[in-house]
XYZ file of N, CA and C in Angstrom:
765
model
N 9.703 -7.905 -14.905
C 9.972 -7.905 -13.466
C 10.651 -9.195 -13.045
N 11.438 -9.111 -11.987
C 11.939 -10.299 -11.304
C 11.154 -10.419 -9.995
N 10.530 -11.572 -9.787
C 9.600 -11.752 -8.671
C 10.046 -12.921 -7.807
N 10.064 -12.707 -6.489
C 10.290 -13.776 -5.524
C 8.945 -14.143 -4.908
N 8.605 -15.438 -4.922
C 7.355 -15.926 -4.338
C 7.694 -16.790 -3.124
N 7.068 -16.478 -2.001
C 7.290 -17.214 -0.743
C 5.923 -17.524 -0.130
N 5.926 -18.301 0.950
C 4.677 -18.549 1.685
C 4.981 -19.075 3.076
N 3.918 -19.449 3.814
C 4.122 -20.103 5.111
C 3.476 -21.482 5.168
N 2.730 -21.853 4.132
C 2.065 -23.159 4.107
C 2.962 -24.276 3.597
N 4.141 -23.918 3.103
C 5.072 -24.935 2.641
C 5.188 -25.013 1.134
N 6.274 -25.608 0.674
C 6.621 -25.643 -0.743
C 5.601 -26.409 -1.576
N 4.858 -27.341 -0.970
C 3.900 -28.151 -1.728
C 2.473 -27.620 -1.653
N 2.279 -26.460 -1.114
C 0.941 -25.905 -1.012
C 0.383 -25.537 -2.382
N -0.883 -25.862 -2.661
C -1.500 -25.419 -3.918
C -1.534 -23.902 -4.044
N -1.554 -23.202 -2.913
C -1.610 -21.747 -2.960
C -0.361 -21.112 -3.535
N 0.808 -21.649 -3.186
C 2.036 -21.072 -3.728
C 2.190 -21.435 -5.207
N 1.695 -22.607 -5.584
C 1.707 -22.955 -7.006
C 0.839 -21.983 -7.794
N -0.362 -21.688 -7.277
C -1.259 -20.759 -7.968
C -0.629 -19.380 -8.100
N 0.014 -18.891 -7.032
C 0.632 -17.568 -7.071
C 1.848 -17.551 -7.988
N 2.631 -18.621 -7.966
C 3.811 -18.686 -8.837
C 3.404 -18.713 -10.308
N 2.304 -19.381 -10.633
C 1.830 -19.399 -12.022
C 1.426 -17.996 -12.481
N 0.791 -17.245 -11.596
C 0.451 -15.854 -11.915
C 1.725 -15.042 -12.123
N 2.669 -15.155 -11.191
C 3.904 -14.377 -11.268
C 4.694 -14.714 -12.526
N 4.727 -16.009 -12.885
C 5.510 -16.437 -14.050
C 4.968 -15.855 -15.351
N 3.697 -15.484 -15.373
C 3.129 -14.839 -16.556
C 3.512 -13.366 -16.658
N 4.036 -12.821 -15.560
C 4.316 -11.389 -15.503
C 5.796 -11.060 -15.374
N 6.636 -12.081 -15.117
C 8.058 -11.804 -14.975
C 8.847 -13.048 -14.624
N 10.160 -12.890 -14.506
C 11.051 -13.985 -14.130
C 10.832 -14.306 -12.654
N 10.409 -15.522 -12.378
C 9.914 -15.855 -11.048
C 10.753 -16.927 -10.370
N 10.999 -16.718 -9.081
C 11.716 -17.674 -8.241
C 10.847 -17.982 -7.021
N 10.933 -19.210 -6.549
C 10.138 -19.660 -5.408
C 11.073 -20.161 -4.314
N 10.889 -19.662 -3.099
C 11.586 -20.178 -1.918
C 10.538 -20.313 -0.823
N 10.362 -21.531 -0.307
C 9.301 -21.760 0.674
C 9.754 -22.751 1.733
N 9.143 -22.714 2.905
C 9.496 -23.679 3.952
C 9.236 -25.108 3.497
N 10.031 -26.036 4.004
C 9.835 -27.434 3.612
C 8.677 -28.082 4.367
N 8.067 -27.334 5.305
C 6.914 -27.857 6.031
C 6.011 -26.703 6.444
N 4.857 -27.034 6.983
C 3.880 -26.031 7.403
C 4.457 -25.101 8.474
N 4.333 -23.793 8.240
C 4.890 -22.803 9.168
C 3.885 -21.713 9.521
N 2.604 -22.029 9.478
C 1.605 -21.021 9.819
C 1.754 -20.562 11.262
N 1.434 -19.287 11.518
C 1.451 -18.741 12.866
C 2.827 -18.447 13.413
N 3.857 -18.474 12.559
C 5.220 -18.234 13.049
C 5.589 -16.759 13.097
N 4.731 -15.919 12.557
C 4.992 -14.489 12.555
C 6.383 -14.205 11.965
N 7.200 -13.403 12.684
C 8.491 -12.956 12.145
C 9.663 -13.790 12.642
N 9.418 -15.004 13.069
C 10.481 -15.836 13.627
C 11.623 -16.035 12.631
N 12.861 -15.950 13.159
C 14.059 -16.218 12.377
C 14.812 -17.393 12.991
N 15.459 -18.186 12.148
C 16.243 -19.343 12.619
C 17.662 -18.888 12.927
N 17.816 -18.182 14.040
C 19.098 -17.526 14.339
C 20.196 -18.539 14.663
N 19.860 -19.594 15.387
C 20.876 -20.549 15.808
C 20.754 -21.909 15.123
N 19.782 -22.074 14.264
C 19.529 -23.370 13.635
C 20.168 -23.462 12.252
N 20.597 -24.655 11.884
C 21.013 -24.920 10.513
C 19.763 -25.102 9.656
N 19.800 -24.517 8.469
C 18.641 -24.572 7.576
C 19.003 -25.348 6.317
N 18.407 -26.512 6.159
C 18.669 -27.317 4.965
C 17.996 -26.684 3.761
N 18.749 -26.538 2.686
C 18.239 -25.955 1.457
C 18.270 -27.000 0.358
N 17.145 -27.175 -0.348
C 17.059 -28.157 -1.426
C 16.416 -27.520 -2.649
N 17.060 -27.696 -3.795
C 16.404 -27.291 -5.042
C 15.345 -28.338 -5.384
N 14.170 -27.883 -5.800
C 13.064 -28.813 -6.019
C 12.470 -28.622 -7.403
N 11.857 -29.694 -7.895
C 11.022 -29.602 -9.089
C 9.720 -28.926 -8.694
N 9.305 -27.928 -9.471
C 8.116 -27.163 -9.101
C 7.097 -27.227 -10.233
N 5.799 -27.354 -9.906
C 4.783 -27.558 -10.939
C 4.333 -26.293 -11.652
N 5.149 -25.271 -11.684
C 4.852 -24.046 -12.421
C 6.130 -23.625 -13.144
N 6.011 -22.889 -14.251
C 7.184 -22.536 -15.060
C 8.010 -21.405 -14.445
N 8.772 -21.735 -13.394
C 9.577 -20.737 -12.704
C 11.051 -20.932 -13.051
N 11.844 -19.882 -12.794
C 13.273 -19.938 -13.093
C 14.044 -20.775 -12.089
N 13.477 -20.957 -10.890
C 14.123 -21.768 -9.872
C 13.220 -21.879 -8.661
N 13.308 -23.025 -7.966
C 12.485 -23.227 -6.776
C 13.287 -24.005 -5.740
N 13.169 -23.586 -4.475
C 13.902 -24.224 -3.380
C 12.983 -24.402 -2.177
N 13.221 -25.473 -1.427
C 12.613 -25.621 -0.109
C 13.688 -25.333 0.929
N 13.265 -24.747 2.042
C 14.195 -24.344 3.094
C 13.699 -24.862 4.434
N 14.611 -25.422 5.207
C 14.273 -25.853 6.557
C 14.300 -24.688 7.512
N 13.460 -23.719 7.263
C 13.410 -22.508 8.072
C 12.021 -21.909 8.032
N 11.927 -20.656 8.425
C 10.653 -19.963 8.544
C 10.356 -19.153 7.278
N 9.139 -18.614 7.166
C 8.848 -17.750 6.021
C 9.793 -16.554 5.912
N 10.102 -15.921 7.041
C 11.039 -14.786 7.002
C 12.429 -15.241 6.559
N 12.857 -16.438 7.000
C 14.130 -16.991 6.539
C 14.138 -17.139 5.019
N 13.015 -17.583 4.473
C 12.930 -17.814 3.025
C 13.165 -16.520 2.249
N 12.636 -15.425 2.776
C 12.854 -14.136 2.122
C 14.318 -13.750 2.192
N 14.918 -13.867 3.365
C 16.319 -13.484 3.526
C 17.242 -14.337 2.648
N 17.075 -15.659 2.715
C 17.926 -16.554 1.925
C 17.692 -16.339 0.440
N 16.421 -16.193 0.066
C 16.108 -15.994 -1.346
C 16.779 -14.766 -1.918
N 16.648 -13.648 -1.207
C 17.196 -12.390 -1.717
C 18.715 -12.332 -1.585
N 19.236 -12.783 -0.436
C 20.674 -12.633 -0.167
C 21.530 -13.709 -0.829
N 20.961 -14.903 -1.068
C 21.798 -16.021 -1.501
C 21.397 -16.658 -2.840
N 20.130 -16.620 -3.205
C 19.680 -17.452 -4.313
C 19.375 -16.692 -5.601
N 18.689 -15.570 -5.528
C 18.346 -14.844 -6.739
C 19.596 -14.239 -7.369
N 19.698 -14.259 -8.706
C 20.882 -13.700 -9.363
C 21.016 -12.195 -9.163
N 19.902 -11.492 -9.094
C 19.877 -10.061 -8.765
C 18.647 -9.823 -7.895
N 18.590 -8.718 -7.170
C 17.466 -8.491 -6.258
C 16.121 -8.469 -6.984
N 15.055 -8.834 -6.285
C 13.728 -8.847 -6.912
C 13.149 -7.443 -7.050
N 12.269 -7.279 -8.011
C 11.489 -6.051 -8.122
C 10.261 -6.103 -7.217
N 9.846 -7.332 -6.883
C 8.621 -7.504 -6.104
C 8.682 -8.842 -5.373
N 8.190 -8.870 -4.123
C 8.064 -10.109 -3.366
C 6.580 -10.370 -3.125
N 6.130 -11.576 -3.473
C 4.749 -11.986 -3.270
C 4.721 -13.121 -2.256
N 3.821 -13.032 -1.288
C 3.715 -14.051 -0.254
C 2.312 -14.659 -0.267
N 2.243 -15.995 -0.302
C 0.936 -16.665 -0.330
C 0.886 -17.682 -1.470
N -0.286 -17.990 -1.917
C -1.583 -17.562 -1.418
C -1.912 -18.414 -0.203
N -2.135 -17.769 0.942
C -2.349 -18.490 2.185
C -3.706 -19.169 2.210
N -3.732 -20.366 2.777
C -4.984 -21.075 2.997
C -5.531 -20.640 4.355
N -6.510 -19.749 4.336
C -7.061 -19.169 5.547
C -6.839 -17.667 5.570
N -7.745 -16.919 6.206
C -7.644 -15.458 6.202
C -6.516 -14.942 7.080
N -6.001 -13.788 6.698
C -5.065 -13.049 7.542
C -5.579 -11.626 7.668
N -6.692 -11.519 8.408
C -7.352 -10.236 8.646
C -7.494 -10.032 10.145
N -7.731 -8.790 10.555
C -7.825 -8.507 11.971
C -6.520 -8.831 12.679
N -6.620 -9.339 13.901
C -5.428 -9.609 14.714
C -4.564 -10.713 14.112
N -5.123 -11.515 13.199
C -4.352 -12.580 12.545
C -3.105 -12.041 11.866
N -3.150 -10.773 11.458
C -2.004 -10.161 10.778
C -0.738 -10.278 11.619
N -0.872 -10.140 12.943
C 0.302 -10.150 13.815
C 0.899 -11.540 13.988
N 0.088 -12.577 13.805
C 0.569 -13.955 13.938
C 1.029 -14.538 12.606
N 0.608 -13.956 11.524
C 0.721 -14.575 10.204
C 2.151 -14.690 9.692
N 2.546 -15.901 9.320
C 3.814 -16.073 8.626
C 3.771 -15.511 7.223
N 2.588 -15.531 6.608
C 2.413 -14.980 5.258
C 2.683 -13.487 5.248
N 2.024 -12.761 6.148
C 2.220 -11.311 6.214
C 3.633 -10.984 6.689
N 4.161 -11.788 7.602
C 5.504 -11.522 8.120
C 6.586 -11.733 7.061
N 6.360 -12.672 6.136
C 7.306 -12.828 5.028
C 7.331 -11.563 4.184
N 6.158 -11.009 3.910
C 6.099 -9.747 3.167
C 6.743 -8.623 3.974
N 6.535 -8.642 5.280
C 7.162 -7.634 6.147
C 8.678 -7.725 6.085
N 9.208 -8.952 6.067
C 10.658 -9.131 5.991
C 11.207 -8.548 4.696
N 10.485 -8.743 3.600
C 10.907 -8.148 2.334
C 10.960 -6.632 2.447
N 9.953 -6.058 3.093
C 9.903 -4.610 3.258
C 11.075 -4.119 4.104
N 11.396 -4.861 5.166
C 12.539 -4.506 6.010
C 13.831 -4.470 5.187
N 13.954 -5.403 4.251
C 15.149 -5.466 3.411
C 15.128 -4.446 2.279
N 13.998 -3.758 2.113
C 13.929 -2.693 1.119
C 13.257 -3.053 -0.183
N 12.428 -4.110 -0.173
C 11.782 -4.561 -1.407
C 10.264 -4.522 -1.262
N 9.550 -4.035 -2.279
C 8.091 -3.965 -2.196
C 7.483 -5.354 -2.101
N 6.367 -5.458 -1.369
C 5.815 -6.781 -1.085
C 4.297 -6.736 -0.950
N 3.678 -7.856 -1.332
C 2.233 -8.037 -1.198
C 1.984 -9.414 -0.607
N 1.083 -9.488 0.371
C 0.675 -10.765 0.964
C -0.736 -11.094 0.501
N -0.970 -12.350 0.099
C -2.275 -12.790 -0.382
C -2.781 -13.936 0.483
N -4.062 -13.871 0.862
C -4.690 -14.935 1.647
C -6.099 -15.192 1.116
N -6.497 -16.446 1.158
C -7.839 -16.872 0.755
C -8.596 -17.279 2.013
N -9.814 -16.782 2.174
C -10.491 -16.879 3.471
C -11.196 -18.214 3.687
N -10.466 -19.309 3.583
C -11.046 -20.611 3.864
C -9.943 -21.596 4.229
N -10.334 -22.669 4.911
C -9.427 -23.785 5.147
C -9.902 -25.037 4.419
N -11.076 -24.959 3.785
C -11.630 -26.107 3.057
C -12.206 -25.637 1.730
N -12.180 -26.508 0.740
C -12.762 -26.248 -0.584
C -12.341 -24.895 -1.152
N -11.048 -24.652 -1.273
C -10.587 -23.336 -1.736
C -10.888 -23.072 -3.215
N -11.298 -21.841 -3.503
C -11.495 -21.385 -4.885
C -10.178 -20.775 -5.371
N -9.224 -21.637 -5.733
C -7.913 -21.143 -6.149
C -8.001 -20.288 -7.402
N -8.958 -20.598 -8.291
C -9.105 -19.795 -9.507
C -9.444 -18.346 -9.154
N -10.357 -18.159 -8.213
C -10.697 -16.804 -7.775
C -9.468 -16.099 -7.205
N -8.756 -16.780 -6.319
C -7.583 -16.176 -5.681
C -6.524 -15.801 -6.709
N -6.280 -16.692 -7.666
C -5.260 -16.431 -8.681
C -5.654 -15.253 -9.574
N -6.922 -15.165 -9.928
C -7.366 -14.059 -10.791
C -7.265 -12.726 -10.074
N -7.606 -12.711 -8.791
C -7.462 -11.474 -8.015
C -5.988 -11.099 -7.893
N -5.144 -12.072 -7.573
C -3.713 -11.801 -7.443
C -3.148 -11.235 -8.747
N -3.544 -11.804 -9.856
C -3.039 -11.319 -11.143
C -3.463 -9.868 -11.378
N -4.727 -9.547 -11.106
C -5.200 -8.187 -11.333
C -4.409 -7.190 -10.488
N -4.148 -7.540 -9.241
C -3.440 -6.618 -8.359
C -1.979 -6.473 -8.772
N -1.318 -7.578 -9.093
C 0.085 -7.501 -9.508
C 0.213 -6.751 -10.832
N -0.730 -6.944 -11.736
C -0.709 -6.187 -12.995
C -0.796 -4.687 -12.729
N -1.625 -4.302 -11.776
C -1.762 -2.873 -11.474
C -0.513 -2.316 -10.794
N 0.158 -3.141 -10.013
C 1.439 -2.725 -9.441
C 2.469 -2.546 -10.557
N 2.513 -3.518 -11.476
C 3.493 -3.467 -12.568
C 3.275 -2.252 -13.461
N 2.014 -1.865 -13.656
C 1.706 -0.738 -14.541
C 1.844 0.614 -13.846
N 2.028 0.591 -12.528
C 2.128 1.829 -11.771
C 0.798 2.359 -11.285
N -0.289 1.647 -11.580
C -1.603 2.093 -11.141
C -1.810 1.923 -9.647
N -1.153 0.946 -9.073
C -1.199 0.709 -7.628
C 0.212 0.855 -7.110
N 0.447 1.880 -6.330
C 1.798 2.221 -5.905
C 2.116 1.597 -4.555
N 3.303 1.019 -4.459
C 3.815 0.484 -3.203
C 4.889 1.436 -2.683
N 4.752 1.858 -1.436
C 5.710 2.792 -0.860
C 6.752 2.040 -0.042
N 7.914 2.640 0.224
C 9.009 1.924 0.896
C 8.699 1.451 2.306
N 7.683 2.039 2.969
C 7.412 1.660 4.356
C 6.087 0.920 4.521
N 5.483 0.484 3.419
C 4.144 -0.103 3.490
C 4.025 -1.311 2.575
N 3.442 -2.396 3.099
C 3.100 -3.536 2.259
C 1.586 -3.577 2.099
N 1.131 -4.325 1.106
C -0.312 -4.521 0.916
C -0.678 -5.916 1.396
N -1.663 -5.971 2.283
C -2.203 -7.242 2.759
C -3.544 -7.467 2.084
N -3.620 -8.509 1.262
C -4.805 -8.775 0.445
C -5.491 -10.035 0.950
N -6.769 -9.914 1.292
C -7.588 -11.061 1.675
C -8.702 -11.231 0.653
N -8.901 -12.466 0.231
C -9.806 -12.766 -0.882
C -10.919 -13.679 -0.400
N -12.186 -13.276 -0.549
C -13.290 -14.153 -0.154
C -13.277 -15.447 -0.965
N -13.641 -16.534 -0.312
C -13.655 -17.839 -0.979
C -14.998 -18.053 -1.673
N -15.191 -17.331 -2.759
C -16.414 -17.427 -3.558
C -16.016 -17.448 -5.027
N -16.920 -17.867 -5.925
C -16.614 -17.765 -7.353
C -16.282 -16.324 -7.733
N -15.422 -16.169 -8.726
C -14.951 -14.835 -9.100
C -16.112 -13.888 -9.407
N -17.140 -14.400 -10.057
C -18.284 -13.561 -10.434
C -19.052 -13.054 -9.225
N -18.894 -13.707 -8.076
C -19.613 -13.298 -6.866
C -18.885 -12.208 -6.081
N -17.646 -11.892 -6.462
C -16.914 -10.831 -5.774
C -17.561 -9.475 -6.044
N -17.541 -8.604 -5.023
C -18.159 -7.283 -5.141
C -17.112 -6.178 -5.192
N -15.975 -6.510 -5.778
C -14.939 -5.507 -5.969
C -13.851 -5.568 -4.917
N -12.939 -4.607 -5.013
C -11.833 -4.467 -4.069
C -12.118 -3.281 -3.174
N -11.952 -3.483 -1.856
C -12.232 -2.410 -0.911
C -10.980 -2.098 -0.099
N -10.568 -0.831 -0.123
C -9.479 -0.396 0.747
C -9.972 -0.444 2.190
N -9.203 -1.030 3.070
C -9.702 -1.272 4.419
C -8.597 -1.093 5.443
N -9.033 -0.987 6.692
C -8.096 -0.967 7.813
C -8.145 -2.319 8.512
N -7.129 -2.597 9.305
C -7.058 -3.839 10.065
C -8.113 -3.824 11.164
N -9.017 -4.811 11.142
C -10.094 -4.843 12.113
C -9.615 -5.183 13.512
N -10.317 -4.653 14.512
C -10.009 -4.980 15.908
C -10.614 -6.347 16.236
N -9.803 -7.238 16.748
C -10.277 -8.591 17.054
C -9.275 -9.260 17.987
N -9.651 -10.423 18.473
C -8.726 -11.243 19.245
C -9.157 -12.694 19.144
N -8.236 -13.576 19.488
C -8.518 -15.000 19.460
C -9.001 -15.470 20.835
N -10.004 -16.329 20.823
C -10.406 -17.065 22.013
C -9.889 -18.487 21.820
N -8.874 -18.858 22.608
C -8.215 -20.152 22.422
C -8.951 -21.261 23.167
N -8.895 -22.456 22.580
C -9.453 -23.656 23.197
C -8.336 -24.702 23.236
N -8.000 -25.188 24.415
C -6.916 -26.155 24.579
C -7.487 -27.529 24.909
N -6.948 -28.537 24.246
C -7.404 -29.913 24.436
C -6.240 -30.766 24.920
N -6.390 -31.454 26.055
C -5.314 -32.340 26.523
C -5.263 -33.620 25.685
N -4.064 -33.992 25.267
C -3.841 -35.232 24.517
C -2.559 -35.875 25.053
N -2.214 -37.025 24.499
C -0.945 -37.663 24.854
C -0.172 -37.984 23.585
N 1.170 -37.844 23.664
C 1.997 -38.155 22.511
C 2.206 -39.659 22.399
N 3.025 -40.064 21.419
C 3.217 -41.490 21.156
C 3.811 -42.228 22.348
N 4.568 -41.495 23.183
C 5.172 -42.120 24.368
C 4.269 -42.045 25.591
N 3.080 -41.471 25.431
C 2.153 -41.382 26.542
C 2.297 -40.152 27.407
N 3.161 -39.206 26.995
C 3.350 -37.994 27.783
C 2.210 -37.008 27.524
N 1.804 -36.266 28.539
C 0.706 -35.300 28.349
C 1.125 -34.134 27.461
N 0.224 -33.734 26.567
C 0.458 -32.614 25.650
C -0.846 -31.827 25.536
N -0.747 -30.713 24.858
C -1.933 -29.900 24.605
C -1.990 -29.551 23.120
N -3.174 -29.468 22.577
C -3.384 -28.908 21.241
C -4.256 -27.668 21.387
N -4.071 -26.730 20.458
C -4.813 -25.479 20.541
C -5.599 -25.229 19.269
N -6.810 -24.763 19.420
C -7.602 -24.196 18.342
C -8.145 -22.870 18.844
N -8.682 -22.070 17.949
C -9.165 -20.771 18.388
C -10.241 -20.206 17.497
N -11.016 -19.298 18.043
C -12.038 -18.572 17.294
C -11.679 -17.097 17.303
N -11.852 -16.453 16.145
C -11.578 -15.025 16.041
C -12.844 -14.253 16.419
N -12.723 -13.388 17.405
C -13.849 -12.586 17.865
C -13.601 -11.134 17.474
N -14.550 -10.541 16.770
C -14.402 -9.163 16.319
C -14.766 -8.200 17.435
N -14.000 -7.117 17.562
C -14.223 -6.107 18.586
C -14.331 -4.737 17.916
N -14.900 -3.776 18.629
C -14.889 -2.407 18.151
C -15.794 -2.171 16.957
N -15.611 -1.008 16.334
C -16.421 -0.577 15.203
C -15.975 -1.328 13.952
N -16.875 -2.090 13.310
C -16.465 -2.846 12.128
C -16.377 -2.020 10.858
N -16.859 -0.789 10.884
C -16.944 0.001 9.658
C -15.562 0.246 9.067
N -15.399 -0.116 7.818
C -14.149 0.130 7.101
C -13.060 -0.889 7.335
N -13.370 -1.985 8.041
C -12.336 -2.970 8.359
C -12.230 -4.047 7.285
N -11.098 -4.753 7.342
C -10.912 -5.890 6.449
C -11.945 -6.979 6.727
N -12.294 -7.175 7.993
C -13.269 -8.197 8.362
C -14.647 -7.888 7.764
N -15.037 -6.621 7.808
C -16.312 -6.234 7.216
C -16.298 -6.429 5.700
N -15.210 -6.035 5.056
C -15.110 -6.190 3.605
C -15.283 -7.645 3.196
N -14.658 -8.549 3.924
C -14.741 -9.968 3.590
C -16.151 -10.507 3.795
N -16.829 -10.065 4.849
C -18.219 -10.489 5.073
C -19.115 -10.099 3.909
N -18.770 -8.991 3.249
C -19.586 -8.484 2.153
C -19.053 -8.905 0.789
N -18.219 -9.965 0.800
C -17.667 -10.547 -0.438
C -16.838 -9.562 -1.252
N -16.170 -8.660 -0.528
C -15.216 -7.760 -1.169
C -13.795 -8.222 -0.862
N -12.905 -8.093 -1.840
C -11.479 -8.295 -1.578
C -11.017 -7.139 -0.697
N -10.366 -7.441 0.410
C -9.852 -6.375 1.274
C -8.393 -6.106 0.930
N -8.084 -4.838 0.762
C -6.729 -4.384 0.447
C -6.313 -3.440 1.569
N -5.397 -3.921 2.424
C -5.049 -3.179 3.635
C -3.575 -2.801 3.629
N -3.251 -1.516 3.727
C -1.845 -1.108 3.838
C -1.338 -1.343 5.255
N -0.215 -2.041 5.366
C 0.396 -2.336 6.667
C 1.764 -1.662 6.712
N 1.974 -0.811 7.718
C 3.241 -0.083 7.831
C 4.191 -0.775 8.791
N 5.483 -0.580 8.560
C 6.488 -1.074 9.499
C 6.427 -0.313 10.814
N 6.157 0.971 10.760
C 6.108 1.800 11.955
C 4.811 1.502 12.710
N 4.922 0.860 13.879
C 3.741 0.535 14.674
C 3.490 1.542 15.793
N 4.170 2.669 15.724
C 3.999 3.697 16.748
C 2.574 4.245 16.710
N 1.970 4.398 17.884
C 0.671 5.056 18.002
C 0.943 6.553 18.077
N 0.868 7.241 16.938
C 1.323 8.622 16.880
C 0.416 9.571 17.661
N -0.879 9.298 17.730
C -1.778 10.155 18.520
C -1.431 10.058 20.003
N -1.160 8.815 20.473
C -0.766 8.645 21.873
C 0.576 9.312 22.147
N 1.493 9.226 21.186
C 2.803 9.847 21.355
C 2.673 11.360 21.464
N 1.813 11.945 20.618
C 1.602 13.398 20.676
C 1.006 13.815 22.024
N 0.072 12.990 22.542
C -0.530 13.291 23.838
C 0.509 13.227 24.951
N 1.380 12.222 24.913
C 2.417 12.088 25.928
C 3.407 13.237 25.871
N 3.659 13.737 24.686
C 4.602 14.848 24.576
C 4.054 16.106 25.245
N 2.718 16.251 25.214
C 2.114 17.403 25.879
C 2.158 17.259 27.402
N 2.159 16.022 27.881
C 2.203 15.770 29.319
C 3.108 14.575 29.577
N 4.425 14.755 29.434
C 5.355 13.620 29.492
C 5.439 13.028 30.897
N 5.680 11.724 30.983
C 5.878 11.096 32.306
C 7.190 11.563 32.912
N 7.251 11.491 34.222
C 8.472 11.920 34.926
C 8.912 10.843 35.891
N 10.214 10.791 36.153
C 10.758 9.857 37.147
C 10.728 10.494 38.533
């Protein structure tokens, strides 16, 4: 396989190194990642900005690695359209430091990079580790390898309109309770804003947030993670609410 590895945590993240090492054992691997932290950028594109591209030394045995002064979605576009010698067979995004479950999926640069690959017509998987401190990279890498191996063997099929969003509990590998197919949990962020001042003394704000779960937790990615299961969630490009659409067709609005 030819594999493109991207992320949103930046080219120097331990997570992308761990994922690239897994990919390099399974195929010809290339890395394109933002030159700085880009979490929470979702599907942002650098439409009017110049993007500096630099070839970099990378601590894993890859065929090539670049940093880009752009977003995760930019990295996918530039990687596929400009840098790889031929199109990839698979795009891997991550391994993200922090979960991308529930409503986080919509904000995630990690998931959005995989989404961009899907838009361009290439199968993609997003990987996230559910912690911001003391990450078990060995666990994450072993899970990623198992899933990519199953994709390569045809045991886990990727369809043209769906990516796989994988969240991995931050526990020793032996403590995992398997892989659970799940749906995206209902949740929202409760934001907390703190007033600060910049170096020139101008007023600024910083934001932090807590994820609050809503609705029925049964079968969700959030529930799977609480129970130390790897959550495997199919995410489609089509965000249409088809049940609501069918209802509207029976009683369409009028002007």
